Coordinates of C-alpha atoms in Angstrom, one line a residue:
M71 CA -86.8 -42.3 3.2
T72 CA -85.1 -40.6 0.2
V73 CA -86.6 -41.1 -3.2
P74 CA -84.7 -40.3 -6.5
A75 CA -86.0 -37.4 -8.6
G76 CA -89.0 -38.5 -10.6
A77 CA -89.8 -41.6 -8.6
A78 CA -93.1 -41.7 -6.8
P79 CA -93.1 -43.1 -3.2
H80 CA -95.3 -46.1 -2.5
G81 CA -98.9 -45.3 -1.5
G82 CA -99.2 -42.1 -3.5
T83 CA -102.6 -43.0 -5.0
G84 CA -104.8 -40.1 -4.0
P85 CA -104.8 -36.3 -4.3
W86 CA -101.7 -34.4 -3.2
V87 CA -102.1 -31.6 -0.7
L88 CA -99.7 -29.0 0.5
G89 CA -99.2 -27.7 4.1
V90 CA -97.1 -24.6 4.8
D91 CA -95.8 -23.2 8.1
S92 CA -94.3 -19.7 8.1
G93 CA -92.8 -18.4 11.3
G94 CA -89.8 -16.7 12.9
S95 CA -87.4 -19.5 12.2
G96 CA -88.2 -19.9 8.5
L97 CA -90.6 -21.6 6.1
R98 CA -91.6 -25.3 6.3
V99 CA -93.5 -27.1 3.6
A100 CA -95.0 -30.6 3.5
L101 CA -96.4 -32.3 0.3
A102 CA -98.7 -35.1 1.4
N103 CA -100.7 -37.8 -0.4
A104 CA -104.3 -37.8 1.0
G105 CA -105.1 -41.2 -0.6
N106 CA -106.0 -42.9 2.7
G107 CA -109.2 -41.0 3.4
P108 CA -110.3 -37.8 5.2
D109 CA -109.6 -36.9 8.7
D110 CA -112.4 -38.0 11.1
G111 CA -111.9 -35.0 13.4
N112 CA -110.5 -37.1 16.2
G113 CA -106.9 -37.2 15.3
L114 CA -104.1 -36.4 12.9
H115 CA -102.9 -37.9 9.7
T116 CA -99.4 -36.7 9.5
G117 CA -95.9 -36.9 10.9
S118 CA -94.3 -34.1 9.0
G119 CA -90.9 -33.7 10.5
V120 CA -88.3 -32.6 8.0
G121 CA -86.2 -35.5 6.8
A122 CA -82.6 -35.3 5.7
G123 CA -82.5 -34.6 2.0
D124 CA -81.1 -32.7 -1.0
S125 CA -80.6 -29.0 -1.4
V126 CA -83.5 -26.9 -2.7
G127 CA -81.7 -23.6 -2.7
A128 CA -79.8 -21.4 -0.3
G129 CA -80.7 -22.2 3.2
S130 CA -83.2 -24.9 2.2
S131 CA -83.4 -28.7 2.2
V132 CA -85.9 -31.4 1.0
G133 CA -86.6 -34.9 2.3
A134 CA -89.3 -37.5 2.6
R135 CA -90.8 -39.9 5.1
E136 CA -93.8 -42.1 5.5
S137 CA -96.7 -40.6 7.5
V138 CA -99.6 -42.1 9.4
G139 CA -102.9 -41.9 7.6
V140 CA -102.2 -39.9 4.4
G141 CA -99.5 -41.9 2.8
P142 CA -96.1 -40.3 2.0
V143 CA -95.1 -36.9 3.2
W144 CA -92.4 -34.9 1.4
N145 CA -90.9 -32.0 3.3
A146 CA -88.8 -28.9 2.5
T147 CA -87.6 -26.2 4.8
S148 CA -86.1 -22.8 4.4
R149 CA -84.2 -21.1 7.2
V150 CA -85.0 -17.7 5.9
P151 CA -88.0 -16.1 7.6
V152 CA -90.6 -14.4 5.4
R153 CA -90.1 -10.6 5.6
T154 CA -92.6 -8.3 7.2
G155 CA -92.9 -4.7 5.8
P156 CA -95.3 -1.8 5.8
A157 CA -98.0 -3.9 4.1
G158 CA -97.6 -6.7 6.7
I159 CA -96.3 -10.2 5.8
D160 CA -94.6 -9.9 2.4
A161 CA -96.5 -12.1 0.0
G162 CA -93.9 -11.7 -2.8
H163 CA -91.1 -12.9 -0.5
L164 CA -93.1 -15.9 0.7
L165 CA -93.9 -16.8 -2.9
D166 CA -90.3 -16.4 -4.0
Q167 CA -89.3 -19.1 -1.5
L168 CA -92.5 -21.3 -1.7
L169 CA -92.9 -21.8 -5.4
P170 CA -89.4 -23.3 -6.1
M171 CA -89.8 -25.5 -3.1
V172 CA -93.2 -26.8 -4.2
R173 CA -92.0 -27.5 -7.7
T174 CA -89.0 -29.5 -6.3
L175 CA -91.3 -31.5 -4.1
L176 CA -93.7 -32.3 -6.9
D177 CA -90.9 -33.4 -9.1
R178 CA -89.3 -35.6 -6.3
A179 CA -92.7 -37.2 -5.4
G180 CA -93.7 -37.8 -9.0
A181 CA -96.9 -35.8 -8.4
G182 CA -98.7 -34.0 -11.2
A183 CA -100.6 -31.3 -9.3
V184 CA -101.6 -30.0 -5.9
S185 CA -105.3 -30.4 -5.0
A186 CA -105.4 -28.1 -2.0
V187 CA -103.0 -25.8 0.0
A188 CA -103.2 -24.6 3.6
I189 CA -100.8 -21.9 4.7
G190 CA -100.3 -21.1 8.4
A191 CA -98.4 -17.9 9.1
A192 CA -97.3 -16.1 12.3
G193 CA -99.1 -12.8 12.4
M194 CA -101.7 -13.7 9.8
A195 CA -104.5 -12.2 11.9
T196 CA -103.0 -8.7 12.1
L197 CA -100.4 -8.7 9.3
G198 CA -101.9 -11.0 6.6
A199 CA -103.7 -8.5 4.3
D200 CA -101.0 -8.8 1.6
L201 CA -101.2 -12.6 1.8
R202 CA -105.0 -12.6 1.5
A203 CA -104.9 -10.3 -1.5
E204 CA -102.0 -11.9 -3.5
L205 CA -101.9 -15.6 -2.7
P206 CA -105.2 -16.9 -4.1
G207 CA -104.6 -15.6 -7.6
T208 CA -100.9 -16.4 -7.8
L209 CA -101.3 -19.9 -6.5
A210 CA -104.2 -20.5 -8.9
R211 CA -102.1 -19.3 -11.9
S212 CA -98.8 -20.9 -10.9
L213 CA -99.9 -24.2 -9.4
G214 CA -103.6 -24.5 -10.6
V215 CA -104.7 -24.5 -6.9
R216 CA -108.4 -23.9 -6.5
R217 CA -108.7 -24.9 -2.8
L218 CA -106.8 -22.6 -0.4
A219 CA -106.9 -21.9 3.3
L220 CA -104.9 -19.0 4.9
A221 CA -104.7 -19.4 8.6
G222 CA -103.0 -17.9 11.6
D223 CA -100.3 -20.1 13.0
A224 CA -102.4 -20.5 16.2
V225 CA -105.1 -22.2 14.1
T226 CA -102.6 -24.6 12.4
A227 CA -101.2 -25.3 15.9
Y228 CA -104.7 -26.0 17.1
A229 CA -105.3 -28.4 14.2
G230 CA -102.0 -30.0 14.8
A231 CA -102.7 -30.5 18.5
L232 CA -106.3 -31.6 18.5
G233 CA -107.4 -32.1 14.9
Q234 CA -111.0 -30.9 14.4
R235 CA -112.3 -31.6 17.9
P236 CA -113.7 -28.8 20.1
G237 CA -111.3 -27.8 22.9
A238 CA -108.5 -25.3 23.6
V239 CA -104.8 -25.2 22.6
V240 CA -102.0 -23.2 24.2
A241 CA -99.3 -22.6 21.7
A242 CA -96.1 -21.5 23.5
G243 CA -92.6 -20.9 22.3
T244 CA -91.0 -17.5 22.2
G245 CA -94.5 -16.1 22.6
M246 CA -97.7 -17.5 24.0
I247 CA -101.3 -17.6 22.6
A248 CA -104.3 -19.6 23.5
L249 CA -107.1 -20.5 21.0
G250 CA -110.3 -22.4 21.7
T251 CA -113.4 -23.4 19.7
D252 CA -116.7 -25.2 20.1
L253 CA -116.6 -25.5 16.3
T254 CA -119.0 -22.5 15.8
G255 CA -116.4 -19.8 16.4
W256 CA -112.9 -19.0 17.8
R257 CA -112.0 -17.6 21.2
R258 CA -108.5 -16.1 21.5
A259 CA -106.4 -15.0 24.5
D260 CA -103.0 -13.2 24.4
G261 CA -100.6 -13.6 21.6
W262 CA -100.0 -9.8 21.7
G263 CA -96.2 -9.9 21.4
H264 CA -93.5 -9.5 24.1
L265 CA -94.2 -5.8 24.7
L266 CA -98.0 -6.2 25.2
G267 CA -98.4 -9.7 26.4
D268 CA -97.3 -13.3 25.5
C269 CA -97.4 -13.8 29.3
G270 CA -95.8 -17.0 30.4
G271 CA -94.1 -17.6 27.1
G272 CA -90.4 -18.1 26.5
A273 CA -89.5 -14.4 26.2
W274 CA -91.5 -13.6 29.3
I275 CA -89.7 -16.3 31.3
G276 CA -86.3 -15.3 30.0
R277 CA -86.9 -11.7 30.7
A278 CA -88.0 -12.5 34.3
G279 CA -84.9 -14.6 34.8
L280 CA -82.6 -11.8 33.5
D281 CA -84.3 -9.3 35.7
A282 CA -83.7 -11.6 38.7
A283 CA -80.0 -11.9 37.7
M284 CA -79.6 -8.2 37.4
R285 CA -81.2 -7.7 40.8
A286 CA -78.7 -10.1 42.3
H287 CA -75.9 -8.2 40.6
D288 CA -77.1 -4.9 42.1
G289 CA -77.9 -6.3 45.6
R290 CA -81.7 -5.6 45.2
R291 CA -84.5 -7.7 46.7
G292 CA -85.8 -10.5 44.5
G293 CA -82.4 -11.3 43.0
S294 CA -81.1 -14.8 42.3
P295 CA -77.4 -15.5 42.5
A296 CA -78.0 -18.8 40.7
L297 CA -79.5 -17.0 37.7
L298 CA -76.7 -14.3 37.8
A299 CA -74.2 -17.1 37.5
R300 CA -76.1 -18.5 34.5
V301 CA -76.2 -15.0 32.9
E302 CA -72.5 -14.6 33.2
A303 CA -71.9 -18.1 31.8
V304 CA -74.1 -17.6 28.8
F305 CA -73.7 -13.9 28.0
G306 CA -70.6 -12.7 29.8
P307 CA -70.3 -10.0 32.6
A308 CA -73.7 -8.8 33.7
P309 CA -72.9 -5.1 33.1
E310 CA -72.4 -5.8 29.5
L311 CA -75.8 -7.4 29.0
P312 CA -77.6 -4.2 27.9
A313 CA -75.1 -3.5 25.1
L314 CA -75.6 -7.1 23.9
L315 CA -79.4 -7.1 24.1
Y316 CA -80.7 -3.7 23.2
P317 CA -79.2 -3.4 19.6
R318 CA -80.6 -6.8 18.6
T319 CA -83.6 -6.9 16.3
D320 CA -84.4 -10.4 17.5
R321 CA -84.8 -9.4 21.2
P322 CA -87.7 -11.7 21.9
A323 CA -85.7 -14.7 20.7
V324 CA -82.7 -13.7 22.8
L325 CA -84.9 -13.3 25.9
A326 CA -86.5 -16.7 25.2
S327 CA -83.0 -18.3 24.9
F328 CA -82.6 -17.8 28.6
A329 CA -85.8 -19.6 29.6
P330 CA -84.1 -23.0 29.6
E331 CA -81.5 -21.6 32.1
V332 CA -84.4 -20.6 34.4
A333 CA -85.8 -24.1 34.2
R334 CA -82.3 -25.6 34.9
C335 CA -82.0 -23.5 38.1
A336 CA -85.6 -24.5 39.1
A337 CA -84.7 -28.2 38.6
A338 CA -81.4 -28.0 40.5
E339 CA -80.7 -29.6 43.9
P340 CA -81.5 -27.6 45.8
A341 CA -84.0 -25.7 43.6
D342 CA -83.5 -22.0 43.2
P343 CA -86.6 -20.4 44.8
V344 CA -86.6 -17.4 42.5
A345 CA -86.5 -19.5 39.3
T346 CA -89.2 -21.8 40.7
G347 CA -91.3 -18.8 41.4
I348 CA -90.9 -17.5 37.9
L349 CA -92.1 -20.7 36.4
R350 CA -95.0 -20.9 38.8
E351 CA -96.1 -17.4 37.7
A352 CA -95.6 -18.4 34.1
A353 CA -97.9 -21.4 34.7
R354 CA -100.5 -19.1 36.2
H355 CA -100.4 -16.9 33.1
I356 CA -100.8 -19.9 30.7
A357 CA -103.7 -21.3 32.8
D358 CA -105.4 -17.8 32.7
A359 CA -105.2 -17.9 28.9
A360 CA -106.5 -21.5 28.6
D361 CA -109.4 -20.7 31.0
A362 CA -110.3 -17.7 28.9
V363 CA -110.7 -19.7 25.7
C364 CA -112.0 -23.1 26.8
P365 CA -115.5 -23.7 25.4
P366 CA -117.9 -23.2 28.3
S367 CA -120.3 -26.0 27.3
G368 CA -118.7 -28.7 29.4
D369 CA -115.7 -31.0 29.2
C370 CA -112.7 -29.3 27.5
E371 CA -109.6 -30.9 26.2
V372 CA -106.6 -28.6 26.5
G373 CA -103.7 -29.3 24.2
L374 CA -100.2 -28.0 25.0
A375 CA -98.2 -27.2 21.8
G376 CA -94.9 -25.6 21.2
G377 CA -91.3 -25.8 22.2
L378 CA -91.7 -24.1 25.6
F379 CA -93.2 -27.2 27.1
K380 CA -89.8 -29.0 26.4
L381 CA -88.7 -27.2 29.6
G382 CA -90.4 -30.2 31.2
D383 CA -91.5 -30.7 34.8
P384 CA -90.2 -27.4 36.2
L385 CA -93.0 -25.7 34.1
L386 CA -95.4 -28.6 33.4
A387 CA -95.9 -29.6 37.1
P388 CA -97.1 -26.2 38.2
L389 CA -99.1 -25.8 35.0
R390 CA -101.0 -29.0 35.5
D391 CA -101.8 -27.9 39.1
E392 CA -103.1 -24.5 37.8
L393 CA -105.2 -26.1 35.1
A394 CA -106.6 -28.7 37.5
A395 CA -107.6 -25.8 39.8
R396 CA -109.1 -23.5 37.1
L397 CA -110.5 -26.1 34.8
P398 CA -111.3 -29.3 36.8
Q399 CA -113.4 -30.6 33.9
A400 CA -110.5 -30.3 31.4
R401 CA -108.2 -33.0 30.2
T402 CA -104.6 -31.8 29.5
V403 CA -102.8 -33.5 26.7
M404 CA -99.6 -32.9 24.8
A405 CA -100.1 -31.9 21.2
A406 CA -100.4 -34.8 18.8
G407 CA -98.6 -32.9 16.0
D408 CA -97.2 -29.5 15.2
P409 CA -98.4 -26.5 13.1
L410 CA -97.2 -28.1 9.9
D411 CA -99.2 -31.2 10.7
G412 CA -102.1 -29.0 11.3
A413 CA -101.7 -27.2 7.9
V414 CA -101.6 -30.6 6.1
L415 CA -104.8 -31.7 8.0
I416 CA -106.6 -28.5 6.9
A417 CA -105.5 -28.9 3.3
T418 CA -106.7 -32.6 3.4
A419 CA -110.0 -31.5 4.8
L420 CA -110.4 -28.9 2.0
T421 CA -109.8 -31.7 -0.6
T422 CA -112.4 -34.0 0.9
G423 CA -115.0 -31.4 1.9
G424 CA -114.5 -32.3 5.5
L425 CA -113.3 -28.9 7.0
R426 CA -115.2 -28.4 10.3
L427 CA -113.0 -25.8 12.0
P428 CA -114.9 -22.5 11.9
L429 CA -114.1 -19.9 9.2
D430 CA -112.9 -16.5 10.3
A431 CA -111.9 -13.5 8.1
R432 CA -108.5 -13.2 9.9
L433 CA -107.9 -16.6 11.6
L434 CA -109.0 -19.1 9.0
H435 CA -109.8 -17.6 5.6
V436 CA -110.9 -19.9 2.8
P437 CA -111.3 -17.6 -0.3
T438 CA -113.4 -20.1 -2.3
E439 CA -115.9 -20.6 0.5
Q440 CA -119.0 -18.5 1.1
G441 CA -118.8 -16.6 4.4
S442 CA -115.0 -16.7 4.7

């Protein structure tokens, strides 16, 4: 649905809330109407995929679509990732992109003001000091926002996957992190980056596949001729791979780009045993993380969120086996929504006073709430 500038979409009768997802691929924003009531904790309101739309600026676009539960959702996206510097995530760079996008969305939706904002950002827990210091005051002055939540992207992924129910979520793409809660506190496992962890994530799988390819090139044990053939098809001659990879500043993403090739080799007829073994080991790592964060009180719902699970059965089949062995009481489900959906849900809960996810100084910071 595309709405001319100044025209309000049908159903926009309640407060407007803003969800923001900041990650390695850019900045996504959703302006949603929360007129259909608060979240009940058992599901999601939104379907916030970015629709085709008009330009908002260099590298940006805006669109709109109907959502389930909160009325219309207007979306904007920027393909420019927010910078990280000596002070962590650069609040000024985020605001330089965010504020023009929000004003465009408000204008297109015919909305007067934003009632609440939830911002989920990769690295918020360890690199979010500048955001926590700068955003509350700036958003209050520029948009009149009085209700604000600043969350790690794992928290918005959790909310997007399970809503406000207790359980555990594995968020896996280039990296991998698991987060669980019994609604009194958070339990976290991994998410330490490709040098210290992210075990079982896309970069981990891709690196293991590249290692097996180089072993085959050298004639060492553990090599895979099938993966070597895929390396040379994707990257060129194997001896040139170090020169292609090491100078890159986006090495984790480059490593992760090879994960689908590992999955293809594992799904081939006949299956490549080395690729199959890599994905089986990745499944063990992911199950380890889920086991570490699942609430110990009884039944646990485990949500699988993120692009890594688009690899399909070559990864999902061994993962389901591992989870069934480690967590026989758990129910494994695919995420109901993504981190942007989760940010909209949190913002809606702020507006209605229905936020039940536990506050945490680093993972879910609500500046206007006591104890945050």
